[in-house]
C-alpha cells in the first residue's frame, strides 16, 4: 500500500520558480522548503570536511602555544633561543590563519541562520576567537617573564602582538553568509533565469542547486505531458525518509508517479522537485519511458499532437 505524505497542486504550465519567495526569517517557523535555500547533501559534506581540517589546524596552533608556555616555564628563553620562540609564534599564526580560512570556506557551503543570533555570531567569528585563545596566554606570559632578556622579550612580545592582530583580523568574518542571504540570492537568481536576464545573483552556492532543480523540473514536466496537462506537471514521488525523519540519510530516486514498481509497498511522499531535493531525493529516475507507460502518461510528442488536435 502506498501512502502519500503530501499532496501538491500542480497547474499546467507552472514553472518551479514561481513558487520561490522570500522567507519571513522567523527562527521557530517550520519553513516551507520552496521559500528557503537549504544546503545540499554535497554542500554539507564539503562543509564537514573543511571544518575537520580547520579544527586540526587550530589544534596544532594551540598545541604550539602550549609548547611555548611549557618552554617558558622551563626558562628555555631566559638567555637565548629567540629564533625558537619566534618560530613558535609564526607557526601559531600560520595554523590559526589556515584554520580560519578553511572555516570560512565551510561556512560558505553551509551557513548559519542570521535569525539565530548566538549561533550566527559564534559560527562566523570562531576563527577570530580561536586565534585569540591561541596567542593571548603565550603573549601575556612573555611580557610577564621577569627572567627573559629584556631585548628578547621586547622582540618576541612585539612580534607576537603583530602576528596575533593580523591572524585575528583574517579570522573575522566581515560579511558572513547566512541562510537568509542565500534565500534572497536564490530568489533573485530564479527571477533572472526565468526572465532571461544576466544571472548576476547566481553565486556557485545557490546556482548549482537551482540549476539542478530547474533541469530535473523540465525533465519531469516533459515526461508528464498528456491531454489533461499539455505543459506537464511538477509533481514527483519518492520513498519517505526513514523513521519519520525530515531528510533521508542516503540519496533517493524520485519518480513521475506513485504507481511505479520501485515504490510498491513503500511509504511514499509526493511534492515538487524542490521538495524532493529537500528530503535528499536528488536523483531523477533513469527509467522515464518505462514509468510513462506504468503511469499512463503520453510522451512529449504524443501530448503535443493531442494538444494541437484539440486546438
PDB file of C-alpha atoms in Angstrom:
ATOM      1  CA  UNK A   1       0.000   0.000   0.000  1.00  0.00           C
ATOM      2  CA  UNK A   2       1.346   3.404  -0.981  1.00  0.00           C
ATOM      3  CA  UNK A   3       0.901   6.276   1.433  1.00  0.00           C
ATOM      4  CA  UNK A   4       1.195   9.763   0.033  1.00  0.00           C
ATOM      5  CA  UNK A   5       2.840  12.042   2.573  1.00  0.00           C
ATOM      6  CA  UNK A   6       1.933  15.321   0.887  1.00  0.00           C
ATOM      7  CA  UNK A   7      -0.297  16.495  -1.924  1.00  0.00           C
ATOM      8  CA  UNK A   8       0.817  19.328  -4.175  1.00  0.00           C
ATOM      9  CA  UNK A   9      -1.488  21.213  -6.527  1.00  0.00           C
ATOM     10  CA  UNK A  10       0.095  21.439  -9.977  1.00  0.00           C
ATOM     11  CA  UNK A  11      -1.299  23.865 -12.570  1.00  0.00           C
ATOM     12  CA  UNK A  12      -0.399  23.273 -16.204  1.00  0.00           C
ATOM     13  CA  UNK A  13       2.462  25.428 -17.351  1.00  0.00           C
ATOM     14  CA  UNK A  14       3.562  26.500 -13.845  1.00  0.00           C
ATOM     15  CA  UNK A  15       7.336  26.883 -13.678  1.00  0.00           C
ATOM     16  CA  UNK A  16       9.065  25.830 -10.471  1.00  0.00           C
ATOM     17  CA  UNK A  17      10.483  29.269  -9.846  1.00  0.00           C
ATOM     18  CA  UNK A  18       7.048  30.746  -9.488  1.00  0.00           C
ATOM     19  CA  UNK A  19       6.870  29.123  -6.078  1.00  0.00           C
ATOM     20  CA  UNK A  20      10.024  30.723  -4.748  1.00  0.00           C
ATOM     21  CA  UNK A  21       9.702  33.760  -2.489  1.00  0.00           C
ATOM     22  CA  UNK A  22      11.490  35.392   0.418  1.00  0.00           C
ATOM     23  CA  UNK A  23      11.409  33.727   3.817  1.00  0.00           C
ATOM     24  CA  UNK A  24       9.992  35.719   6.696  1.00  0.00           C
ATOM     25  CA  UNK A  25      13.115  34.617   8.634  1.00  0.00           C
ATOM     26  CA  UNK A  26      11.294  33.709  11.847  1.00  0.00           C
ATOM     27  CA  UNK A  27      13.609  31.249  13.632  1.00  0.00           C
ATOM     28  CA  UNK A  28      10.949  28.914  15.032  1.00  0.00           C
ATOM     29  CA  UNK A  29       8.857  28.524  11.875  1.00  0.00           C
ATOM     30  CA  UNK A  30       8.521  25.193  10.084  1.00  0.00           C
ATOM     31  CA  UNK A  31       9.939  26.688   6.918  1.00  0.00           C
ATOM     32  CA  UNK A  32       8.422  25.852   3.562  1.00  0.00           C
ATOM     33  CA  UNK A  33      11.302  24.455   1.535  1.00  0.00           C
ATOM     34  CA  UNK A  34      10.085  26.188  -1.619  1.00  0.00           C
ATOM     35  CA  UNK A  35      10.684  29.534   0.107  1.00  0.00           C
ATOM     36  CA  UNK A  36      14.110  28.987   1.678  1.00  0.00           C
ATOM     37  CA  UNK A  37      17.535  27.944   0.474  1.00  0.00           C
ATOM     38  CA  UNK A  38      18.941  24.814   2.069  1.00  0.00           C
ATOM     39  CA  UNK A  39      22.349  23.236   1.705  1.00  0.00           C
ATOM     40  CA  UNK A  40      22.509  20.164  -0.485  1.00  0.00           C
ATOM     41  CA  UNK A  41      23.977  16.906   0.760  1.00  0.00           C
ATOM     42  CA  UNK A  42      27.135  17.642  -1.222  1.00  0.00           C
ATOM     43  CA  UNK A  43      27.462  21.093   0.289  1.00  0.00           C
ATOM     44  CA  UNK A  44      27.024  19.737   3.814  1.00  0.00           C
ATOM     45  CA  UNK A  45      29.631  17.035   3.183  1.00  0.00           C
ATOM     46  CA  UNK A  46      32.111  19.599   1.831  1.00  0.00           C
ATOM     47  CA  UNK A  47      31.472  21.846   4.839  1.00  0.00           C
ATOM     48  CA  UNK A  48      32.067  18.959   7.246  1.00  0.00           C
ATOM     49  CA  UNK A  49      35.391  18.063   5.624  1.00  0.00           C
ATOM     50  CA  UNK A  50      36.570  21.679   5.688  1.00  0.00           C
ATOM     51  CA  UNK A  51      35.579  22.067   9.350  1.00  0.00           C
ATOM     52  CA  UNK A  52      37.511  18.940  10.282  1.00  0.00           C
ATOM     53  CA  UNK A  53      40.635  20.296   8.554  1.00  0.00           C
ATOM     54  CA  UNK A  54      40.097  23.671  10.246  1.00  0.00           C
ATOM     55  CA  UNK A  55      39.821  22.005  13.639  1.00  0.00           C
ATOM     56  CA  UNK A  56      43.068  20.087  13.018  1.00  0.00           C
ATOM     57  CA  UNK A  57      44.849  23.341  12.128  1.00  0.00           C
ATOM     58  CA  UNK A  58      43.555  25.047  15.262  1.00  0.00           C
ATOM     59  CA  UNK A  59      44.589  22.094  17.438  1.00  0.00           C
ATOM     60  CA  UNK A  60      48.123  22.375  16.040  1.00  0.00           C
ATOM     61  CA  UNK A  61      48.140  26.138  16.710  1.00  0.00           C
ATOM     62  CA  UNK A  62      47.012  25.667  20.301  1.00  0.00           C
ATOM     63  CA  UNK A  63      49.461  22.781  20.698  1.00  0.00           C
ATOM     64  CA  UNK A  64      52.293  25.092  19.618  1.00  0.00           C
ATOM     65  CA  UNK A  65      51.096  27.644  22.157  1.00  0.00           C
ATOM     66  CA  UNK A  66      51.147  25.020  24.928  1.00  0.00           C
ATOM     67  CA  UNK A  67      54.673  24.015  23.879  1.00  0.00           C
ATOM     68  CA  UNK A  68      55.748  27.645  24.085  1.00  0.00           C
ATOM     69  CA  UNK A  69      54.219  28.053  27.545  1.00  0.00           C
ATOM     70  CA  UNK A  70      55.958  24.906  28.797  1.00  0.00           C
ATOM     71  CA  UNK A  71      59.310  26.093  27.446  1.00  0.00           C
ATOM     72  CA  UNK A  72      58.787  29.481  29.093  1.00  0.00           C
ATOM     73  CA  UNK A  73      58.172  27.853  32.465  1.00  0.00           C
ATOM     74  CA  UNK A  74      61.341  25.813  31.956  1.00  0.00           C
ATOM     75  CA  UNK A  75      63.288  29.070  31.363  1.00  0.00           C
ATOM     76  CA  UNK A  76      64.378  27.981  27.875  1.00  0.00           C
ATOM     77  CA  UNK A  77      64.204  31.575  26.619  1.00  0.00           C
ATOM     78  CA  UNK A  78      65.883  33.378  29.515  1.00  0.00           C
ATOM     79  CA  UNK A  79      69.221  33.917  27.770  1.00  0.00           C
ATOM     80  CA  UNK A  80      68.685  32.782  24.193  1.00  0.00           C
ATOM     81  CA  UNK A  81      66.635  30.532  21.876  1.00  0.00           C
ATOM     82  CA  UNK A  82      64.904  33.620  20.466  1.00  0.00           C
ATOM     83  CA  UNK A  83      64.646  32.039  16.959  1.00  0.00           C
ATOM     84  CA  UNK A  84      62.795  29.089  18.504  1.00  0.00           C
ATOM     85  CA  UNK A  85      60.296  31.377  20.255  1.00  0.00           C
ATOM     86  CA  UNK A  86      59.787  33.397  17.069  1.00  0.00           C
ATOM     87  CA  UNK A  87      59.276  30.145  15.142  1.00  0.00           C
ATOM     88  CA  UNK A  88      56.603  29.060  17.624  1.00  0.00           C
ATOM     89  CA  UNK A  89      54.785  32.395  17.265  1.00  0.00           C
ATOM     90  CA  UNK A  90      54.952  32.250  13.455  1.00  0.00           C
ATOM     91  CA  UNK A  91      53.726  28.633  13.492  1.00  0.00           C
ATOM     92  CA  UNK A  92      50.768  29.571  15.667  1.00  0.00           C
ATOM     93  CA  UNK A  93      49.885  32.382  13.248  1.00  0.00           C
ATOM     94  CA  UNK A  94      50.134  30.153  10.164  1.00  0.00           C
ATOM     95  CA  UNK A  95      47.964  27.356  11.524  1.00  0.00           C
ATOM     96  CA  UNK A  96      45.462  29.788  13.061  1.00  0.00           C
ATOM     97  CA  UNK A  97      45.067  31.583   9.720  1.00  0.00           C
ATOM     98  CA  UNK A  98      44.792  28.334   7.746  1.00  0.00           C
ATOM     99  CA  UNK A  99      42.112  27.110  10.155  1.00  0.00           C
ATOM    100  CA  UNK A 100      40.183  30.380   9.845  1.00  0.00           C
ATOM    101  CA  UNK A 101      40.253  30.315   6.042  1.00  0.00           C
ATOM    102  CA  UNK A 102      39.069  26.690   5.965  1.00  0.00           C
ATOM    103  CA  UNK A 103      36.295  27.501   8.451  1.00  0.00           C
ATOM    104  CA  UNK A 104      35.139  30.472   6.361  1.00  0.00           C
ATOM    105  CA  UNK A 105      35.070  28.255   3.264  1.00  0.00           C
ATOM    106  CA  UNK A 106      32.929  25.737   5.174  1.00  0.00           C
ATOM    107  CA  UNK A 107      30.501  28.470   6.188  1.00  0.00           C
ATOM    108  CA  UNK A 108      30.026  29.417   2.537  1.00  0.00           C
ATOM    109  CA  UNK A 109      28.834  25.860   1.838  1.00  0.00           C
ATOM    110  CA  UNK A 110      26.654  25.563   4.951  1.00  0.00           C
ATOM    111  CA  UNK A 111      25.929  28.945   6.583  1.00  0.00           C
ATOM    112  CA  UNK A 112      24.079  29.629   9.809  1.00  0.00           C
ATOM    113  CA  UNK A 113      20.771  31.443  10.139  1.00  0.00           C
ATOM    114  CA  UNK A 114      21.097  35.134  10.905  1.00  0.00           C
ATOM    115  CA  UNK A 115      17.891  34.866  12.921  1.00  0.00           C
ATOM    116  CA  UNK A 116      19.702  32.587  15.398  1.00  0.00           C
ATOM    117  CA  UNK A 117      21.977  35.416  16.530  1.00  0.00           C
ATOM    118  CA  UNK A 118      24.118  33.484  19.040  1.00  0.00           C
ATOM    119  CA  UNK A 119      24.922  30.600  16.683  1.00  0.00           C
ATOM    120  CA  UNK A 120      25.365  33.005  13.783  1.00  0.00           C
ATOM    121  CA  UNK A 121      27.953  35.030  15.713  1.00  0.00           C
ATOM    122  CA  UNK A 122      29.977  32.115  17.090  1.00  0.00           C
ATOM    123  CA  UNK A 123      29.911  30.102  13.872  1.00  0.00           C
ATOM    124  CA  UNK A 124      31.150  33.027  11.795  1.00  0.00           C
ATOM    125  CA  UNK A 125      33.614  34.533  14.276  1.00  0.00           C
ATOM    126  CA  UNK A 126      35.038  31.267  15.614  1.00  0.00           C
ATOM    127  CA  UNK A 127      38.278  31.782  13.682  1.00  0.00           C
ATOM    128  CA  UNK A 128      38.968  35.077  15.429  1.00  0.00           C
ATOM    129  CA  UNK A 129      38.020  33.607  18.819  1.00  0.00           C
ATOM    130  CA  UNK A 130      40.321  30.589  18.424  1.00  0.00           C
ATOM    131  CA  UNK A 131      43.159  32.832  17.230  1.00  0.00           C
ATOM    132  CA  UNK A 132      42.912  34.976  20.374  1.00  0.00           C
ATOM    133  CA  UNK A 133      42.938  31.827  22.515  1.00  0.00           C
ATOM    134  CA  UNK A 134      45.985  30.516  20.636  1.00  0.00           C
ATOM    135  CA  UNK A 135      48.002  33.714  21.127  1.00  0.00           C
ATOM    136  CA  UNK A 136      46.904  35.619  24.223  1.00  0.00           C
ATOM    137  CA  UNK A 137      48.192  33.371  27.075  1.00  0.00           C
ATOM    138  CA  UNK A 138      51.618  32.990  25.475  1.00  0.00           C
ATOM    139  CA  UNK A 139      51.999  36.718  24.744  1.00  0.00           C
ATOM    140  CA  UNK A 140      50.956  37.637  28.289  1.00  0.00           C
ATOM    141  CA  UNK A 141      53.484  35.194  29.744  1.00  0.00           C
ATOM    142  CA  UNK A 142      56.241  36.575  27.514  1.00  0.00           C
ATOM    143  CA  UNK A 143      55.667  40.114  28.784  1.00  0.00           C
ATOM    144  CA  UNK A 144      55.330  38.908  32.395  1.00  0.00           C
ATOM    145  CA  UNK A 145      58.513  36.804  32.313  1.00  0.00           C
ATOM    146  CA  UNK A 146      60.999  38.564  34.637  1.00  0.00           C
ATOM    147  CA  UNK A 147      63.868  36.227  33.736  1.00  0.00           C
ATOM    148  CA  UNK A 148      63.859  36.694  29.958  1.00  0.00           C
ATOM    149  CA  UNK A 149      66.394  39.033  28.402  1.00  0.00           C
ATOM    150  CA  UNK A 150      64.601  42.431  28.072  1.00  0.00           C
ATOM    151  CA  UNK A 151      65.643  42.826  24.439  1.00  0.00           C
ATOM    152  CA  UNK A 152      64.401  39.356  23.509  1.00  0.00           C
ATOM    153  CA  UNK A 153      61.199  39.971  25.447  1.00  0.00           C
ATOM    154  CA  UNK A 154      60.570  43.168  23.500  1.00  0.00           C
ATOM    155  CA  UNK A 155      61.237  41.497  20.140  1.00  0.00           C
ATOM    156  CA  UNK A 156      59.220  38.327  20.831  1.00  0.00           C
ATOM    157  CA  UNK A 157      56.371  40.129  22.573  1.00  0.00           C
ATOM    158  CA  UNK A 158      56.080  42.787  19.873  1.00  0.00           C
ATOM    159  CA  UNK A 159      56.168  40.230  17.074  1.00  0.00           C
ATOM    160  CA  UNK A 160      53.585  38.128  18.894  1.00  0.00           C
ATOM    161  CA  UNK A 161      51.201  41.081  19.175  1.00  0.00           C
ATOM    162  CA  UNK A 162      51.594  41.922  15.465  1.00  0.00           C
ATOM    163  CA  UNK A 163      51.031  38.307  14.392  1.00  0.00           C
ATOM    164  CA  UNK A 164      48.045  37.954  16.735  1.00  0.00           C
ATOM    165  CA  UNK A 165      46.397  41.099  15.362  1.00  0.00           C
ATOM    166  CA  UNK A 166      46.938  40.043  11.731  1.00  0.00           C
ATOM    167  CA  UNK A 167      45.695  36.481  12.318  1.00  0.00           C
ATOM    168  CA  UNK A 168      42.674  37.698  14.294  1.00  0.00           C
ATOM    169  CA  UNK A 169      41.672  40.203  11.608  1.00  0.00           C
ATOM    170  CA  UNK A 170      41.927  37.451   8.990  1.00  0.00           C
ATOM    171  CA  UNK A 171      39.798  35.214  11.220  1.00  0.00           C
ATOM    172  CA  UNK A 172      36.991  37.770  11.443  1.00  0.00           C
ATOM    173  CA  UNK A 173      34.108  37.236   9.003  1.00  0.00           C
ATOM    174  CA  UNK A 174      33.329  40.773   7.907  1.00  0.00           C
ATOM    175  CA  UNK A 175      30.397  39.904   5.644  1.00  0.00           C
ATOM    176  CA  UNK A 176      29.350  36.408   6.742  1.00  0.00           C
ATOM    177  CA  UNK A 177      26.942  34.334   4.631  1.00  0.00           C
ATOM    178  CA  UNK A 178      23.553  33.360   6.016  1.00  0.00           C
ATOM    179  CA  UNK A 179      20.620  31.168   5.059  1.00  0.00           C
ATOM    180  CA  UNK A 180      18.524  34.317   4.705  1.00  0.00           C
ATOM    181  CA  UNK A 181      21.034  35.927   2.333  1.00  0.00           C
ATOM    182  CA  UNK A 182      21.283  32.772   0.233  1.00  0.00           C
ATOM    183  CA  UNK A 183      17.486  32.623   0.095  1.00  0.00           C
ATOM    184  CA  UNK A 184      17.386  36.163  -1.247  1.00  0.00           C
ATOM    185  CA  UNK A 185      20.156  35.389  -3.744  1.00  0.00           C
ATOM    186  CA  UNK A 186      18.408  32.214  -4.912  1.00  0.00           C
ATOM    187  CA  UNK A 187      15.149  34.074  -5.471  1.00  0.00           C
ATOM    188  CA  UNK A 188      16.944  36.777  -7.450  1.00  0.00           C
ATOM    189  CA  UNK A 189      18.780  34.092  -9.393  1.00  0.00           C
ATOM    190  CA  UNK A 190      15.446  32.396 -10.121  1.00  0.00           C
ATOM    191  CA  UNK A 191      13.945  35.632 -11.434  1.00  0.00           C
ATOM    192  CA  UNK A 192      16.960  36.200 -13.647  1.00  0.00           C
ATOM    193  CA  UNK A 193      16.827  32.684 -15.076  1.00  0.00           C
ATOM    194  CA  UNK A 194      13.089  32.912 -15.656  1.00  0.00           C
ATOM    195  CA  UNK A 195      13.232  36.299 -17.392  1.00  0.00           C
ATOM    196  CA  UNK A 196      16.429  35.667 -19.319  1.00  0.00           C
ATOM    197  CA  UNK A 197      18.399  38.409 -17.554  1.00  0.00           C
ATOM    198  CA  UNK A 198      22.143  38.182 -16.818  1.00  0.00           C
ATOM    199  CA  UNK A 199      22.491  35.852 -13.834  1.00  0.00           C
ATOM    200  CA  UNK A 200      24.381  38.248 -11.553  1.00  0.00           C
ATOM    201  CA  UNK A 201      22.815  36.800  -8.373  1.00  0.00           C
ATOM    202  CA  UNK A 202      23.622  33.187  -9.196  1.00  0.00           C
ATOM    203  CA  UNK A 203      26.636  32.524  -6.974  1.00  0.00           C
ATOM    204  CA  UNK A 204      28.007  28.951  -7.066  1.00  0.00           C
ATOM    205  CA  UNK A 205      26.458  28.251  -3.658  1.00  0.00           C
ATOM    206  CA  UNK A 206      22.909  28.922  -4.899  1.00  0.00           C
ATOM    207  CA  UNK A 207      23.176  28.418  -8.648  1.00  0.00           C
ATOM    208  CA  UNK A 208      24.245  24.770  -8.697  1.00  0.00           C
ATOM    209  CA  UNK A 209      21.235  23.631  -6.708  1.00  0.00           C
ATOM    210  CA  UNK A 210      18.919  25.964  -8.630  1.00  0.00           C
ATOM    211  CA  UNK A 211      20.120  24.658 -11.993  1.00  0.00           C
ATOM    212  CA  UNK A 212      19.781  21.009 -10.915  1.00  0.00           C
ATOM    213  CA  UNK A 213      16.240  21.615  -9.741  1.00  0.00           C
ATOM    214  CA  UNK A 214      15.380  23.544 -12.906  1.00  0.00           C
ATOM    215  CA  UNK A 215      16.830  20.810 -15.140  1.00  0.00           C
ATOM    216  CA  UNK A 216      15.016  17.995 -13.355  1.00  0.00           C
ATOM    217  CA  UNK A 217      11.793  20.014 -13.217  1.00  0.00           C
ATOM    218  CA  UNK A 218      11.875  20.437 -17.001  1.00  0.00           C
ATOM    219  CA  UNK A 219      12.574  16.711 -17.468  1.00  0.00           C
ATOM    220  CA  UNK A 220       9.616  15.835 -15.229  1.00  0.00           C
ATOM    221  CA  UNK A 221       7.350  18.324 -16.996  1.00  0.00           C
ATOM    222  CA  UNK A 222       8.283  16.841 -20.391  1.00  0.00           C
ATOM    223  CA  UNK A 223       7.681  13.299 -19.114  1.00  0.00           C
ATOM    224  CA  UNK A 224       4.251  14.052 -17.601  1.00  0.00           C
ATOM    225  CA  UNK A 225       2.639  15.770 -20.568  1.00  0.00           C
ATOM    226  CA  UNK A 226      -0.756  14.428 -21.588  1.00  0.00           C
ATOM    227  CA  UNK A 227      -4.071  15.742 -22.837  1.00  0.00           C
ATOM    228  CA  UNK A 228      -5.050  16.991 -19.393  1.00  0.00           C
ATOM    229  CA  UNK A 229      -1.638  18.524 -18.741  1.00  0.00           C
ATOM    230  CA  UNK A 230      -0.175  19.683 -22.075  1.00  0.00           C
ATOM    231  CA  UNK A 231       2.624  21.567 -20.282  1.00  0.00           C
ATOM    232  CA  UNK A 232       3.382  18.688 -17.918  1.00  0.00           C
ATOM    233  CA  UNK A 233       3.425  18.682 -14.116  1.00  0.00           C
ATOM    234  CA  UNK A 234       5.810  19.467 -11.270  1.00  0.00           C
ATOM    235  CA  UNK A 235       4.855  16.559  -9.017  1.00  0.00           C
ATOM    236  CA  UNK A 236       7.217  13.683  -8.228  1.00  0.00           C
ATOM    237  CA  UNK A 237       7.185  10.733  -5.815  1.00  0.00           C
ATOM    238  CA  UNK A 238       9.914   9.279  -3.619  1.00  0.00           C
ATOM    239  CA  UNK A 239      10.446   6.933  -0.673  1.00  0.00           C
ATOM    240  CA  UNK A 240       9.743   8.831   2.541  1.00  0.00           C
ATOM    241  CA  UNK A 241      12.645   9.441   4.970  1.00  0.00           C
ATOM    242  CA  UNK A 242      13.153   6.620   7.450  1.00  0.00           C
ATOM    243  CA  UNK A 243      11.645   6.711  10.956  1.00  0.00           C
ATOM    244  CA  UNK A 244       9.806   9.975  10.398  1.00  0.00           C
ATOM    245  CA  UNK A 245      12.988  11.972   9.766  1.00  0.00           C
ATOM    246  CA  UNK A 246      12.818  15.211   7.816  1.00  0.00           C
ATOM    247  CA  UNK A 247      15.572  14.089   5.438  1.00  0.00           C
ATOM    248  CA  UNK A 248      16.787  10.689   4.254  1.00  0.00           C
ATOM    249  CA  UNK A 249      20.281   9.687   5.338  1.00  0.00           C
ATOM    250  CA  UNK A 250      21.130   8.466   1.828  1.00  0.00           C
ATOM    251  CA  UNK A 251      20.113   9.940  -1.562  1.00  0.00           C
ATOM    252  CA  UNK A 252      16.913   8.521  -3.037  1.00  0.00           C
ATOM    253  CA  UNK A 253      15.472   8.450  -6.543  1.00  0.00           C
ATOM    254  CA  UNK A 254      12.279  10.331  -7.341  1.00  0.00           C
ATOM    255  CA  UNK A 255       9.695   9.092  -9.850  1.00  0.00           C
ATOM    256  CA  UNK A 256       6.954  10.600 -12.021  1.00  0.00           C
ATOM    257  CA  UNK A 257       4.023   8.859 -10.321  1.00  0.00           C
ATOM    258  CA  UNK A 258       3.294   6.840  -7.196  1.00  0.00           C
ATOM    259  CA  UNK A 259       2.328   3.646  -9.002  1.00  0.00           C
ATOM    260  CA  UNK A 260       5.710   2.688 -10.429  1.00  0.00           C
ATOM    261  CA  UNK A 261       7.189  -0.655  -9.463  1.00  0.00           C
ATOM    262  CA  UNK A 262      10.132   0.664  -7.349  1.00  0.00           C
ATOM    263  CA  UNK A 263       7.646   2.344  -4.987  1.00  0.00           C
ATOM    264  CA  UNK A 264       5.281  -0.560  -4.469  1.00  0.00           C
ATOM    265  CA  UNK A 265       4.882  -1.476  -0.828  1.00  0.00           C
ATOM    266  CA  UNK A 266       6.825   1.620   0.271  1.00  0.00           C
ATOM    267  CA  UNK A 267       5.808   4.686   2.255  1.00  0.00           C
ATOM    268  CA  UNK A 268       5.904   7.425  -0.347  1.00  0.00           C
ATOM    269  CA  UNK A 269       5.984  11.213  -0.216  1.00  0.00           C
ATOM    270  CA  UNK A 270       4.981  13.437  -3.084  1.00  0.00           C
ATOM    271  CA  UNK A 271       5.659  17.046  -3.945  1.00  0.00           C
ATOM    272  CA  UNK A 272       7.617  19.293  -6.265  1.00  0.00           C
ATOM    273  CA  UNK A 273      11.164  18.539  -7.372  1.00  0.00           C
ATOM    274  CA  UNK A 274      12.303  21.210  -4.907  1.00  0.00           C
ATOM    275  CA  UNK A 275      10.600  19.380  -2.041  1.00  0.00           C
ATOM    276  CA  UNK A 276      12.082  16.068  -3.182  1.00  0.00           C
ATOM    277  CA  UNK A 277      15.566  17.584  -3.059  1.00  0.00           C
ATOM    278  CA  UNK A 278      14.904  18.837   0.479  1.00  0.00           C
ATOM    279  CA  UNK A 279      14.338  15.247   1.662  1.00  0.00           C
ATOM    280  CA  UNK A 280      17.505  14.035  -0.119  1.00  0.00           C
ATOM    281  CA  UNK A 281      15.637  12.557  -3.073  1.00  0.00           C
ATOM    282  CA  UNK A 282      18.073  14.165  -5.501  1.00  0.00           C
ATOM    283  CA  UNK A 283      18.282  11.617  -8.329  1.00  0.00           C
ATOM    284  CA  UNK A 284      15.714  11.508 -11.091  1.00  0.00           C
ATOM    285  CA  UNK A 285      14.682   8.067 -12.333  1.00  0.00           C
ATOM    286  CA  UNK A 286      16.588   6.697 -15.327  1.00  0.00           C
ATOM    287  CA  UNK A 287      13.558   4.674 -16.422  1.00  0.00           C
ATOM    288  CA  UNK A 288      11.339   7.510 -17.650  1.00  0.00           C
ATOM    289  CA  UNK A 289       9.962   5.705 -20.780  1.00  0.00           C
ATOM    290  CA  UNK A 290       9.058   2.652 -18.667  1.00  0.00           C
ATOM    291  CA  UNK A 291       7.480   4.828 -15.969  1.00  0.00           C
ATOM    292  CA  UNK A 292       5.493   6.800 -18.553  1.00  0.00           C
ATOM    293  CA  UNK A 293       3.846   3.534 -19.585  1.00  0.00           C
ATOM    294  CA  UNK A 294       3.218   2.455 -15.988  1.00  0.00           C
ATOM    295  CA  UNK A 295       1.800   5.875 -15.087  1.00  0.00           C
ATOM    296  CA  UNK A 296      -0.313   6.280 -18.206  1.00  0.00           C
ATOM    297  CA  UNK A 297       1.436   9.408 -19.479  1.00  0.00           C
ATOM    298  CA  UNK A 298       1.519  10.048 -23.222  1.00  0.00           C
ATOM    299  CA  UNK A 299       5.097  11.221 -24.015  1.00  0.00           C
ATOM    300  CA  UNK A 300       6.012  14.708 -25.011  1.00  0.00           C
ATOM    301  CA  UNK A 301       5.488  14.287 -28.775  1.00  0.00           C
ATOM    302  CA  UNK A 302       2.203  12.498 -28.293  1.00  0.00           C
ATOM    303  CA  UNK A 303       0.945  15.199 -25.912  1.00  0.00           C
ATOM    304  CA  UNK A 304       1.861  17.916 -28.407  1.00  0.00           C
ATOM    305  CA  UNK A 305      -0.062  16.015 -31.070  1.00  0.00           C
ATOM    306  CA  UNK A 306      -3.083  15.686 -28.771  1.00  0.00           C
ATOM    307  CA  UNK A 307      -2.877  19.384 -27.872  1.00  0.00           C
ATOM    308  CA  UNK A 308      -2.699  20.534 -31.497  1.00  0.00           C
ATOM    309  CA  UNK A 309      -5.584  18.254 -32.451  1.00  0.00           C
ATOM    310  CA  UNK A 310      -7.665  19.635 -29.627  1.00  0.00           C
ATOM    311  CA  UNK A 311      -6.865  23.180 -30.807  1.00  0.00           C
TER     312      UNK A 311
END
